[in-house]
Amino acid sequence: MGSIVVFALEGQRIGLPLGTVERVVRVVEVTHLPKAPQIVHGLINVQGRIVPVVNTRKRFGMLEREVALSDQFLIARTSTRTLAMWVDMVTGVVECNERDFVTAEAVVPGMEYVKGIVKLADGMILVHDLDTFLSLEEQQSLDEAVANA
């Protein structure tokens, strides 16, 4: 499985493969993007690049809240775009081997947004599939909103 960047959302540990993560930045002001999909919180400027911020809480069905100064943006790449994921905190990188990884299909077939689960001595980490984070409709709507901004 390799290295996983672990972040926290409402106390739950979620991970992304290290190869998809560019960097972690402190929360900055988010610019509203009219006509963006509901999952898109807005846009930020990351070293001259305009990056959509996705509301990770909303995607995972968690209670929404205002952005806190302690929150972070995890900048990561899908196969088609770069996204900023709004998270409570990035907690670190863990190494995991194949025997500690269980595919999502083996646990709950049809599980959305989750590639699998890593079993660790101190709990579990849901490994997120970033390429399924935005639906095709959401991707198209985001492209149109950015083009018209």
JSON list of C-alpha atoms in Angstrom, two decimals:
[
{"chain": "A", "resi": 1, "resn": "MET", "atom": "CA", "xyz": [0.00, 0.00, 0.00]},
{"chain": "A", "resi": 2, "resn": "GLY", "atom": "CA", "xyz": [2.80, 2.45, 0.84]},
{"chain": "A", "resi": 3, "resn": "SER", "atom": "CA", "xyz": [2.65, 5.80, 2.61]},
{"chain": "A", "resi": 4, "resn": "ILE", "atom": "CA", "xyz": [-0.64, 7.43, 3.62]},
{"chain": "A", "resi": 5, "resn": "VAL", "atom": "CA", "xyz": [-1.11, 11.08, 4.62]},
{"chain": "A", "resi": 6, "resn": "VAL", "atom": "CA", "xyz": [-3.53, 11.02, 7.55]},
{"chain": "A", "resi": 7, "resn": "PHE", "atom": "CA", "xyz": [-5.91, 13.84, 8.42]},
{"chain": "A", "resi": 8, "resn": "ALA", "atom": "CA", "xyz": [-8.64, 14.26, 11.00]},
{"chain": "A", "resi": 9, "resn": "LEU", "atom": "CA", "xyz": [-12.26, 15.23, 10.48]},
{"chain": "A", "resi": 10, "resn": "GLU", "atom": "CA", "xyz": [-14.45, 15.35, 13.58]},
{"chain": "A", "resi": 11, "resn": "GLY", "atom": "CA", "xyz": [-12.05, 12.91, 15.26]},
{"chain": "A", "resi": 12, "resn": "GLN", "atom": "CA", "xyz": [-12.20, 10.38, 12.43]},
{"chain": "A", "resi": 13, "resn": "ARG", "atom": "CA", "xyz": [-8.93, 9.48, 10.73]},
{"chain": "A", "resi": 14, "resn": "ILE", "atom": "CA", "xyz": [-8.96, 9.58, 6.94]},
{"chain": "A", "resi": 15, "resn": "GLY", "atom": "CA", "xyz": [-6.03, 9.09, 4.61]},
{"chain": "A", "resi": 16, "resn": "LEU", "atom": "CA", "xyz": [-4.84, 9.79, 1.09]},
{"chain": "A", "resi": 17, "resn": "PRO", "atom": "CA", "xyz": [-2.00, 8.05, -0.72]},
{"chain": "A", "resi": 18, "resn": "LEU", "atom": "CA", "xyz": [1.11, 10.20, -0.25]},
{"chain": "A", "resi": 19, "resn": "GLY", "atom": "CA", "xyz": [1.66, 10.38, -4.02]},
{"chain": "A", "resi": 20, "resn": "THR", "atom": "CA", "xyz": [-1.56, 12.39, -4.47]},
{"chain": "A", "resi": 21, "resn": "VAL", "atom": "CA", "xyz": [-0.70, 15.03, -1.86]},
{"chain": "A", "resi": 22, "resn": "GLU", "atom": "CA", "xyz": [1.18, 18.19, -2.87]},
{"chain": "A", "resi": 23, "resn": "ARG", "atom": "CA", "xyz": [1.28, 20.06, 0.43]},
{"chain": "A", "resi": 24, "resn": "VAL", "atom": "CA", "xyz": [-0.59, 21.19, 3.51]},
{"chain": "A", "resi": 25, "resn": "VAL", "atom": "CA", "xyz": [-1.28, 24.89, 4.06]},
{"chain": "A", "resi": 26, "resn": "ARG", "atom": "CA", "xyz": [-2.89, 26.94, 6.80]},
{"chain": "A", "resi": 27, "resn": "VAL", "atom": "CA", "xyz": [-6.41, 28.14, 6.24]},
{"chain": "A", "resi": 28, "resn": "VAL", "atom": "CA", "xyz": [-6.63, 31.30, 4.14]},
{"chain": "A", "resi": 29, "resn": "GLU", "atom": "CA", "xyz": [-9.55, 33.37, 2.96]},
{"chain": "A", "resi": 30, "resn": "VAL", "atom": "CA", "xyz": [-11.76, 31.49, 0.51]},
{"chain": "A", "resi": 31, "resn": "THR", "atom": "CA", "xyz": [-13.32, 33.36, -2.42]},
{"chain": "A", "resi": 32, "resn": "HIS", "atom": "CA", "xyz": [-16.92, 32.40, -3.14]},
{"chain": "A", "resi": 33, "resn": "LEU", "atom": "CA", "xyz": [-17.46, 30.82, -6.58]},
{"chain": "A", "resi": 34, "resn": "PRO", "atom": "CA", "xyz": [-20.94, 31.50, -7.97]},
{"chain": "A", "resi": 35, "resn": "LYS", "atom": "CA", "xyz": [-22.73, 28.55, -9.58]},
{"chain": "A", "resi": 36, "resn": "ALA", "atom": "CA", "xyz": [-20.20, 26.04, -8.21]},
{"chain": "A", "resi": 37, "resn": "PRO", "atom": "CA", "xyz": [-21.41, 22.62, -7.04]},
{"chain": "A", "resi": 38, "resn": "GLN", "atom": "CA", "xyz": [-22.59, 22.58, -3.41]},
{"chain": "A", "resi": 39, "resn": "ILE", "atom": "CA", "xyz": [-19.54, 20.53, -2.43]},
{"chain": "A", "resi": 40, "resn": "VAL", "atom": "CA", "xyz": [-17.20, 23.38, -3.50]},
{"chain": "A", "resi": 41, "resn": "HIS", "atom": "CA", "xyz": [-16.59, 25.89, -0.71]},
{"chain": "A", "resi": 42, "resn": "GLY", "atom": "CA", "xyz": [-14.85, 28.38, -3.04]},
{"chain": "A", "resi": 43, "resn": "LEU", "atom": "CA", "xyz": [-11.40, 29.14, -4.45]},
{"chain": "A", "resi": 44, "resn": "ILE", "atom": "CA", "xyz": [-7.97, 29.89, -3.00]},
{"chain": "A", "resi": 45, "resn": "ASN", "atom": "CA", "xyz": [-4.73, 31.11, -4.54]},
{"chain": "A", "resi": 46, "resn": "VAL", "atom": "CA", "xyz": [-1.86, 28.67, -4.00]},
{"chain": "A", "resi": 47, "resn": "GLN", "atom": "CA", "xyz": [1.37, 30.19, -5.27]},
{"chain": "A", "resi": 48, "resn": "GLY", "atom": "CA", "xyz": [-0.37, 31.77, -8.25]},
{"chain": "A", "resi": 49, "resn": "ARG", "atom": "CA", "xyz": [-2.65, 28.80, -9.02]},
{"chain": "A", "resi": 50, "resn": "ILE", "atom": "CA", "xyz": [-6.38, 29.04, -8.48]},
{"chain": "A", "resi": 51, "resn": "VAL", "atom": "CA", "xyz": [-7.46, 25.90, -6.57]},
{"chain": "A", "resi": 52, "resn": "PRO", "atom": "CA", "xyz": [-11.04, 24.87, -5.69]},
{"chain": "A", "resi": 53, "resn": "VAL", "atom": "CA", "xyz": [-11.67, 24.19, -1.99]},
{"chain": "A", "resi": 54, "resn": "VAL", "atom": "CA", "xyz": [-13.95, 21.23, -1.34]},
{"chain": "A", "resi": 55, "resn": "ASN", "atom": "CA", "xyz": [-16.07, 20.90, 1.76]},
{"chain": "A", "resi": 56, "resn": "THR", "atom": "CA", "xyz": [-14.85, 17.56, 3.04]},
{"chain": "A", "resi": 57, "resn": "ARG", "atom": "CA", "xyz": [-17.37, 17.54, 5.88]},
{"chain": "A", "resi": 58, "resn": "LYS", "atom": "CA", "xyz": [-20.27, 17.90, 3.47]},
{"chain": "A", "resi": 59, "resn": "ARG", "atom": "CA", "xyz": [-18.94, 15.11, 1.25]},
{"chain": "A", "resi": 60, "resn": "PHE", "atom": "CA", "xyz": [-18.73, 12.69, 4.18]},
{"chain": "A", "resi": 61, "resn": "GLY", "atom": "CA", "xyz": [-22.14, 13.66, 5.61]},
{"chain": "A", "resi": 62, "resn": "MET", "atom": "CA", "xyz": [-20.72, 15.31, 8.73]},
{"chain": "A", "resi": 63, "resn": "LEU", "atom": "CA", "xyz": [-22.08, 18.39, 10.49]},
{"chain": "A", "resi": 64, "resn": "GLU", "atom": "CA", "xyz": [-20.92, 21.55, 8.78]},
{"chain": "A", "resi": 65, "resn": "ARG", "atom": "CA", "xyz": [-19.30, 24.40, 10.68]},
{"chain": "A", "resi": 66, "resn": "GLU", "atom": "CA", "xyz": [-17.47, 27.65, 10.08]},
{"chain": "A", "resi": 67, "resn": "VAL", "atom": "CA", "xyz": [-13.80, 27.54, 9.15]},
{"chain": "A", "resi": 68, "resn": "ALA", "atom": "CA", "xyz": [-11.54, 27.70, 12.24]},
{"chain": "A", "resi": 69, "resn": "LEU", "atom": "CA", "xyz": [-8.09, 29.29, 12.28]},
{"chain": "A", "resi": 70, "resn": "SER", "atom": "CA", "xyz": [-6.66, 25.91, 13.32]},
{"chain": "A", "resi": 71, "resn": "ASP", "atom": "CA", "xyz": [-8.05, 24.16, 10.19]},
{"chain": "A", "resi": 72, "resn": "GLN", "atom": "CA", "xyz": [-5.83, 23.27, 7.27]},
{"chain": "A", "resi": 73, "resn": "PHE", "atom": "CA", "xyz": [-6.12, 22.86, 3.52]},
{"chain": "A", "resi": 74, "resn": "LEU", "atom": "CA", "xyz": [-4.64, 19.64, 2.19]},
{"chain": "A", "resi": 75, "resn": "ILE", "atom": "CA", "xyz": [-3.66, 20.30, -1.45]},
{"chain": "A", "resi": 76, "resn": "ALA", "atom": "CA", "xyz": [-3.96, 17.10, -3.48]},
{"chain": "A", "resi": 77, "resn": "ARG", "atom": "CA", "xyz": [-4.18, 16.01, -7.10]},
{"chain": "A", "resi": 78, "resn": "THR", "atom": "CA", "xyz": [-6.85, 13.90, -8.75]},
{"chain": "A", "resi": 79, "resn": "SER", "atom": "CA", "xyz": [-6.20, 12.50, -12.21]},
{"chain": "A", "resi": 80, "resn": "THR", "atom": "CA", "xyz": [-7.78, 15.65, -13.71]},
{"chain": "A", "resi": 81, "resn": "ARG", "atom": "CA", "xyz": [-7.30, 18.57, -11.28]},
{"chain": "A", "resi": 82, "resn": "THR", "atom": "CA", "xyz": [-5.80, 19.88, -8.06]},
{"chain": "A", "resi": 83, "resn": "LEU", "atom": "CA", "xyz": [-8.13, 20.31, -5.08]},
{"chain": "A", "resi": 84, "resn": "ALA", "atom": "CA", "xyz": [-7.80, 21.85, -1.63]},
{"chain": "A", "resi": 85, "resn": "MET", "atom": "CA", "xyz": [-9.51, 19.65, 0.95]},
{"chain": "A", "resi": 86, "resn": "TRP", "atom": "CA", "xyz": [-10.68, 21.51, 4.05]},
{"chain": "A", "resi": 87, "resn": "VAL", "atom": "CA", "xyz": [-9.67, 19.35, 7.05]},
{"chain": "A", "resi": 88, "resn": "ASP", "atom": "CA", "xyz": [-9.45, 19.79, 10.81]},
{"chain": "A", "resi": 89, "resn": "MET", "atom": "CA", "xyz": [-5.78, 18.81, 10.95]},
{"chain": "A", "resi": 90, "resn": "VAL", "atom": "CA", "xyz": [-3.20, 16.75, 9.10]},
{"chain": "A", "resi": 91, "resn": "THR", "atom": "CA", "xyz": [-1.77, 14.38, 11.69]},
{"chain": "A", "resi": 92, "resn": "GLY", "atom": "CA", "xyz": [1.12, 12.83, 9.77]},
{"chain": "A", "resi": 93, "resn": "VAL", "atom": "CA", "xyz": [2.23, 10.10, 7.40]},
{"chain": "A", "resi": 94, "resn": "VAL", "atom": "CA", "xyz": [1.95, 6.40, 8.17]},
{"chain": "A", "resi": 95, "resn": "GLU", "atom": "CA", "xyz": [3.54, 3.48, 6.39]},
{"chain": "A", "resi": 96, "resn": "CYS", "atom": "CA", "xyz": [1.26, 0.56, 5.78]},
{"chain": "A", "resi": 97, "resn": "ASN", "atom": "CA", "xyz": [1.79, -2.75, 4.08]},
{"chain": "A", "resi": 98, "resn": "GLU", "atom": "CA", "xyz": [-0.60, -4.79, 1.97]},
{"chain": "A", "resi": 99, "resn": "ARG", "atom": "CA", "xyz": [-1.62, -7.13, 4.80]},
{"chain": "A", "resi": 100, "resn": "ASP", "atom": "CA", "xyz": [-2.94, -4.17, 6.84]},
{"chain": "A", "resi": 101, "resn": "PHE", "atom": "CA", "xyz": [-5.05, -2.88, 3.93]},
{"chain": "A", "resi": 102, "resn": "VAL", "atom": "CA", "xyz": [-8.58, -4.10, 3.16]},
{"chain": "A", "resi": 103, "resn": "THR", "atom": "CA", "xyz": [-10.41, -2.88, 0.06]},
{"chain": "A", "resi": 104, "resn": "ALA", "atom": "CA", "xyz": [-13.68, -1.05, 0.59]},
{"chain": "A", "resi": 105, "resn": "GLU", "atom": "CA", "xyz": [-15.44, -3.57, -1.65]},
{"chain": "A", "resi": 106, "resn": "ALA", "atom": "CA", "xyz": [-14.42, -6.39, 0.68]},
{"chain": "A", "resi": 107, "resn": "VAL", "atom": "CA", "xyz": [-16.01, -4.62, 3.66]},
{"chain": "A", "resi": 108, "resn": "VAL", "atom": "CA", "xyz": [-19.04, -2.78, 2.25]},
{"chain": "A", "resi": 109, "resn": "PRO", "atom": "CA", "xyz": [-19.58, -3.10, -1.51]},
{"chain": "A", "resi": 110, "resn": "GLY", "atom": "CA", "xyz": [-20.51, 0.18, -3.17]},
{"chain": "A", "resi": 111, "resn": "MET", "atom": "CA", "xyz": [-18.85, 2.37, -0.53]},
{"chain": "A", "resi": 112, "resn": "GLU", "atom": "CA", "xyz": [-18.48, 5.82, -2.08]},
{"chain": "A", "resi": 113, "resn": "TYR", "atom": "CA", "xyz": [-15.24, 7.83, -1.98]},
{"chain": "A", "resi": 114, "resn": "VAL", "atom": "CA", "xyz": [-13.33, 5.18, -0.01]},
{"chain": "A", "resi": 115, "resn": "LYS", "atom": "CA", "xyz": [-10.63, 3.02, -1.56]},
{"chain": "A", "resi": 116, "resn": "GLY", "atom": "CA", "xyz": [-10.07, 0.89, 1.51]},
{"chain": "A", "resi": 117, "resn": "ILE", "atom": "CA", "xyz": [-9.30, 0.65, 5.19]},
{"chain": "A", "resi": 118, "resn": "VAL", "atom": "CA", "xyz": [-5.92, 0.42, 6.89]},
{"chain": "A", "resi": 119, "resn": "LYS", "atom": "CA", "xyz": [-5.88, -1.57, 10.13]},
{"chain": "A", "resi": 120, "resn": "LEU", "atom": "CA", "xyz": [-3.40, -0.24, 12.68]},
{"chain": "A", "resi": 121, "resn": "ALA", "atom": "CA", "xyz": [-2.69, -1.14, 16.30]},
{"chain": "A", "resi": 122, "resn": "ASP", "atom": "CA", "xyz": [-4.37, 2.08, 17.45]},
{"chain": "A", "resi": 123, "resn": "GLY", "atom": "CA", "xyz": [-7.43, 1.98, 15.16]},
{"chain": "A", "resi": 124, "resn": "MET", "atom": "CA", "xyz": [-8.37, 2.28, 11.53]},
{"chain": "A", "resi": 125, "resn": "ILE", "atom": "CA", "xyz": [-7.86, 4.80, 8.74]},
{"chain": "A", "resi": 126, "resn": "LEU", "atom": "CA", "xyz": [-10.34, 5.16, 5.87]},
{"chain": "A", "resi": 127, "resn": "VAL", "atom": "CA", "xyz": [-8.24, 5.59, 2.73]},
{"chain": "A", "resi": 128, "resn": "HIS", "atom": "CA", "xyz": [-9.99, 8.00, 0.41]},
{"chain": "A", "resi": 129, "resn": "ASP", "atom": "CA", "xyz": [-10.20, 7.63, -3.38]},
{"chain": "A", "resi": 130, "resn": "LEU", "atom": "CA", "xyz": [-9.67, 11.20, -4.52]},
{"chain": "A", "resi": 131, "resn": "ASP", "atom": "CA", "xyz": [-10.62, 10.44, -8.13]},
{"chain": "A", "resi": 132, "resn": "THR", "atom": "CA", "xyz": [-14.20, 9.67, -7.02]},
{"chain": "A", "resi": 133, "resn": "PHE", "atom": "CA", "xyz": [-14.50, 12.66, -4.67]},
{"chain": "A", "resi": 134, "resn": "LEU", "atom": "CA", "xyz": [-16.28, 14.76, -7.30]},
{"chain": "A", "resi": 135, "resn": "SER", "atom": "CA", "xyz": [-18.94, 13.17, -9.46]},
{"chain": "A", "resi": 136, "resn": "LEU", "atom": "CA", "xyz": [-18.77, 13.73, -13.22]},
{"chain": "A", "resi": 137, "resn": "GLU", "atom": "CA", "xyz": [-21.66, 16.19, -12.90]},
{"chain": "A", "resi": 138, "resn": "GLU", "atom": "CA", "xyz": [-19.85, 18.07, -10.10]},
{"chain": "A", "resi": 139, "resn": "GLN", "atom": "CA", "xyz": [-16.65, 18.19, -12.16]},
{"chain": "A", "resi": 140, "resn": "GLN", "atom": "CA", "xyz": [-18.49, 19.61, -15.18]},
{"chain": "A", "resi": 141, "resn": "SER", "atom": "CA", "xyz": [-20.35, 22.14, -13.02]},
{"chain": "A", "resi": 142, "resn": "LEU", "atom": "CA", "xyz": [-17.06, 23.20, -11.39]},
{"chain": "A", "resi": 143, "resn": "ASP", "atom": "CA", "xyz": [-15.37, 23.59, -14.79]},
{"chain": "A", "resi": 144, "resn": "GLU", "atom": "CA", "xyz": [-18.23, 25.82, -15.98]},
{"chain": "A", "resi": 145, "resn": "ALA", "atom": "CA", "xyz": [-18.23, 27.91, -12.78]},
{"chain": "A", "resi": 146, "resn": "VAL", "atom": "CA", "xyz": [-14.45, 28.48, -12.98]},
{"chain": "A", "resi": 147, "resn": "ALA", "atom": "CA", "xyz": [-14.63, 29.33, -16.70]},
{"chain": "A", "resi": 148, "resn": "ASN", "atom": "CA", "xyz": [-17.38, 31.91, -16.03]},
{"chain": "A", "resi": 149, "resn": "ALA", "atom": "CA", "xyz": [-15.70, 33.45, -12.97]}
]
